[in-house]
Short mmCIF file of N, CA and C in Angstrom, two decimals:
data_model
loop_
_atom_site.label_atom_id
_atom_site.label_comp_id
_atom_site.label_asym_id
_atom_site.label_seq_id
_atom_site.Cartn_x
_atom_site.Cartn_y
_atom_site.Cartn_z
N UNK U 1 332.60 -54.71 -1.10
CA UNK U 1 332.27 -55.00 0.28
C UNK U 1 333.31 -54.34 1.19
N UNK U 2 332.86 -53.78 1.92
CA UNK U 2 334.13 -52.71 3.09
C UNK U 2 333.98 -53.56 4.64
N UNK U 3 334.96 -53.61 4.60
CA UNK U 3 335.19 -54.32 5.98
C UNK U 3 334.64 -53.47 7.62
N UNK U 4 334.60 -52.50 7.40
CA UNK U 4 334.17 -51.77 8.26
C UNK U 4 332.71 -50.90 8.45
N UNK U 5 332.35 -51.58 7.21
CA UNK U 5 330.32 -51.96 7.60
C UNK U 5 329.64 -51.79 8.51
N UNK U 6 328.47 -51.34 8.72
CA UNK U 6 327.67 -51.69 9.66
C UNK U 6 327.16 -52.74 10.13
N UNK U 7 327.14 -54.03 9.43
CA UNK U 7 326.59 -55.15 9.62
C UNK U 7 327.61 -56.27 10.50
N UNK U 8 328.51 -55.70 10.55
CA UNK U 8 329.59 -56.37 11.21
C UNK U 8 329.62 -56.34 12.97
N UNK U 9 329.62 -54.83 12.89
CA UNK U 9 329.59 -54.50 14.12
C UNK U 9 329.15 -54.68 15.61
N UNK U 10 327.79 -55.28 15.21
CA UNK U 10 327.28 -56.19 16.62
C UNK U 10 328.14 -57.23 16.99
N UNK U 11 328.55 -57.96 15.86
CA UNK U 11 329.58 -59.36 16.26
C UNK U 11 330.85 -58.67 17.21
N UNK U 12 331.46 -57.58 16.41
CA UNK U 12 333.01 -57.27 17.10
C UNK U 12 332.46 -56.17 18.36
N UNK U 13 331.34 -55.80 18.64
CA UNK U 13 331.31 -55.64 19.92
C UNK U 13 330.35 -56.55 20.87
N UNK U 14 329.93 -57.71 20.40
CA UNK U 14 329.57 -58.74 21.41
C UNK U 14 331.01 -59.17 21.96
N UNK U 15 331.51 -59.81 20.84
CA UNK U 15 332.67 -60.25 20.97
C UNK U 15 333.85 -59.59 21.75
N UNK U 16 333.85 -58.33 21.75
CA UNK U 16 334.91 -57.26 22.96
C UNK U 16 333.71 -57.48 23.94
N UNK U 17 332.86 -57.49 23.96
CA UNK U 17 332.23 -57.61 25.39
C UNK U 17 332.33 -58.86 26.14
N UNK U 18 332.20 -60.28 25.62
CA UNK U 18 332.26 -61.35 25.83
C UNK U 18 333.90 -61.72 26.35
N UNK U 19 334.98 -61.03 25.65
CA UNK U 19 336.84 -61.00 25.74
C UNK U 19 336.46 -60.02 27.22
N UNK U 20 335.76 -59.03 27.26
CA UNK U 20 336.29 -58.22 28.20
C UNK U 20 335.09 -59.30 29.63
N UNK U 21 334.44 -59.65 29.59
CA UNK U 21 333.66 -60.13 30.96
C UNK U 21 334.36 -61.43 31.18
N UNK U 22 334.90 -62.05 30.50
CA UNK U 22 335.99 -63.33 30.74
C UNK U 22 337.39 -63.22 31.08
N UNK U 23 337.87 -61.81 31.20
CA UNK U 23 338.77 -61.16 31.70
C UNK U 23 338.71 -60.83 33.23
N UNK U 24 337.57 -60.03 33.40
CA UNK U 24 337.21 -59.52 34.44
C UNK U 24 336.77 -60.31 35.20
N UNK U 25 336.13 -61.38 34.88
CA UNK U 25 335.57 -62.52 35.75
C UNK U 25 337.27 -63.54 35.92
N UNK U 26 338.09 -63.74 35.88
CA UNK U 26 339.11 -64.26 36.02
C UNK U 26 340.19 -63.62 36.51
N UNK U 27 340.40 -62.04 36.63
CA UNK U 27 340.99 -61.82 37.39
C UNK U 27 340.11 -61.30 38.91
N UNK U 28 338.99 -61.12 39.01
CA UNK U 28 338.20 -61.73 40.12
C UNK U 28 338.74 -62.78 40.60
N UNK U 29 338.37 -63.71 40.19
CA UNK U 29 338.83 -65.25 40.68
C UNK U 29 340.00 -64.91 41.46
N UNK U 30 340.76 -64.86 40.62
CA UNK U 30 342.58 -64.94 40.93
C UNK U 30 342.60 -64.46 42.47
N UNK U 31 342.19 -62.78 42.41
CA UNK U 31 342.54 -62.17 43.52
C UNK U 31 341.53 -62.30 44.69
N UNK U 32 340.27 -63.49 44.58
CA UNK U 32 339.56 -63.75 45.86
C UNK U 32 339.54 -65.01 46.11
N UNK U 33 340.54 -65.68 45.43
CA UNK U 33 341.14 -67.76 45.79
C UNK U 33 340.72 -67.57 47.11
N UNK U 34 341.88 -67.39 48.11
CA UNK U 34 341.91 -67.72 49.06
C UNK U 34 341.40 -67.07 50.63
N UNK U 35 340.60 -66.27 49.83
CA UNK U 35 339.61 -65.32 51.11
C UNK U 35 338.41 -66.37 51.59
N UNK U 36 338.04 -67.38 51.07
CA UNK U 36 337.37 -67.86 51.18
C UNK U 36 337.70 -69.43 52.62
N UNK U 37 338.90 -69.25 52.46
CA UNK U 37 339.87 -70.36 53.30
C UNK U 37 339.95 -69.02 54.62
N UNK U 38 339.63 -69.35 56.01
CA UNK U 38 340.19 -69.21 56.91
C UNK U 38 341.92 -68.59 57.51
N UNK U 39 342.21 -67.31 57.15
CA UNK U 39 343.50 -67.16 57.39
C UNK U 39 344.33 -68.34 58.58
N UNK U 40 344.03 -68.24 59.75
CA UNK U 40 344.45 -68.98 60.74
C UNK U 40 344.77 -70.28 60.33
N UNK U 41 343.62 -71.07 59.69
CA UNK U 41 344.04 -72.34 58.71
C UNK U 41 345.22 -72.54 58.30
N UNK U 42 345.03 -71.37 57.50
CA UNK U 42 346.37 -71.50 56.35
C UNK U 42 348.05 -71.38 57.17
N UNK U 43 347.60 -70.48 58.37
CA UNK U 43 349.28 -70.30 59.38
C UNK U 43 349.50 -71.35 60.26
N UNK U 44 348.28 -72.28 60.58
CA UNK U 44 348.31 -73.37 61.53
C UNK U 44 349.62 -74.77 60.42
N UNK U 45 348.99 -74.72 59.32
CA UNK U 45 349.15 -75.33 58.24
C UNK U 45 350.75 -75.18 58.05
N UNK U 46 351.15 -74.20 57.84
CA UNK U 46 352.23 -73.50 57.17
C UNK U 46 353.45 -74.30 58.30
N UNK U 47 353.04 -73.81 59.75
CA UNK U 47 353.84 -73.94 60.58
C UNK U 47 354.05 -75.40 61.01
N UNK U 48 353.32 -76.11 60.67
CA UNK U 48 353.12 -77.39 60.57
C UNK U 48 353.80 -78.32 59.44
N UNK U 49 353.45 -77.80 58.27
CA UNK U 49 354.60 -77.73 57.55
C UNK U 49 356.29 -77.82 57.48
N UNK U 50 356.21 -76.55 58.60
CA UNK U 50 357.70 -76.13 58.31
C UNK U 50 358.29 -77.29 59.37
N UNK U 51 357.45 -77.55 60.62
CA UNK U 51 358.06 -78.67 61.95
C UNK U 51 358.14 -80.20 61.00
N UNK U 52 357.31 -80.52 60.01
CA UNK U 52 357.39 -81.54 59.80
C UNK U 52 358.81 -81.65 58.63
N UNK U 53 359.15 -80.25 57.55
CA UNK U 53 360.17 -80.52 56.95
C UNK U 53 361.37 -80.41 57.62
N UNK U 54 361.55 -79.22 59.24
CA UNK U 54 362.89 -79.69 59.51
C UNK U 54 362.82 -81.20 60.66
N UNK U 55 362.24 -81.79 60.25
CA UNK U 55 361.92 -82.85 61.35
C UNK U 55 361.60 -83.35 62.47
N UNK U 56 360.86 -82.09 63.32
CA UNK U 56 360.52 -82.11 64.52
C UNK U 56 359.12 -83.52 64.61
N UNK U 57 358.25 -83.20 63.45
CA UNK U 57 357.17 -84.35 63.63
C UNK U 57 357.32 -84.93 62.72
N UNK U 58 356.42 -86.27 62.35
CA UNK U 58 356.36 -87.22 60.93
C UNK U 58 355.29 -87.23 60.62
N UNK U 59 354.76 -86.94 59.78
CA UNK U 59 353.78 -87.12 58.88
C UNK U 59 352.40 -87.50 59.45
N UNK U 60 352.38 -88.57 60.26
CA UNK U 60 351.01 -88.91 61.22
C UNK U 60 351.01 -87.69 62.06
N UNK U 61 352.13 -87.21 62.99
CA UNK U 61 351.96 -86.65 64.00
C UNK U 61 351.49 -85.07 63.41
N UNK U 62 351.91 -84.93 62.04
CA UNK U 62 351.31 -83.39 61.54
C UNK U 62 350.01 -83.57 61.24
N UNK U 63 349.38 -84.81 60.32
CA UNK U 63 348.18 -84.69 60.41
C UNK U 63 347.07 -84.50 61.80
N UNK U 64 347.68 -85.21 62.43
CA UNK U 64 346.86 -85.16 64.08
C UNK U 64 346.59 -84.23 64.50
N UNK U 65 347.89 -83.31 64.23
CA UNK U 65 347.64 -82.10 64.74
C UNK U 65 347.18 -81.22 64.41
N UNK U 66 347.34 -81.67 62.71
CA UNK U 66 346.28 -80.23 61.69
C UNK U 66 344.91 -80.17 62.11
N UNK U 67 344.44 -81.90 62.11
CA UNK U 67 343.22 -81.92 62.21
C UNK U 67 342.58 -81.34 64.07
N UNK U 68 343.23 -81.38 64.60
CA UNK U 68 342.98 -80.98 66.14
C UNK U 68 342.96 -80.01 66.00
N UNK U 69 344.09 -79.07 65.46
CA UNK U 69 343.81 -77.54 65.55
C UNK U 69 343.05 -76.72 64.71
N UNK U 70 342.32 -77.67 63.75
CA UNK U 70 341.49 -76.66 63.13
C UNK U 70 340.36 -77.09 63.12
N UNK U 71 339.99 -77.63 64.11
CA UNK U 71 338.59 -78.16 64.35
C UNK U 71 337.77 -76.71 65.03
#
């Protein structure tokens, strides 16, 4: 029996086809996460963020405002 048969061969190229479209479909993913989110969102957010860690607002007053400004 030789390992490199003809009868084999549909399996090890389903199988590179199946490795390679679960590849490609995942680094898809990866690099279109966050296109789908609103840039502006994400800088309203950020900056909001940053006022609430050096302490300008508390925690209620960032949500209030997230939610106001991205209405």
């Amino acid at each position: 029996m030789e390992y490199g048969s003809f009868p084999f061969f549909p399996f090890g190229a389903l199988f590179c086809l199946t490795l390679f479209s679960f590849v490609a479909i995942r680094i898809y993913l990866i690099r279109h996460r966050y296109r789908d989110s609103n840039p502006k969102d994400r800088d309203i957010a950020l900056i909001l963020k940053g006022r609430m860690a050096s302490g300008e607002i508390d925690e209620k007053e960032y949500h209030r405002l997230k939610d106001l400004l991205t209405k």
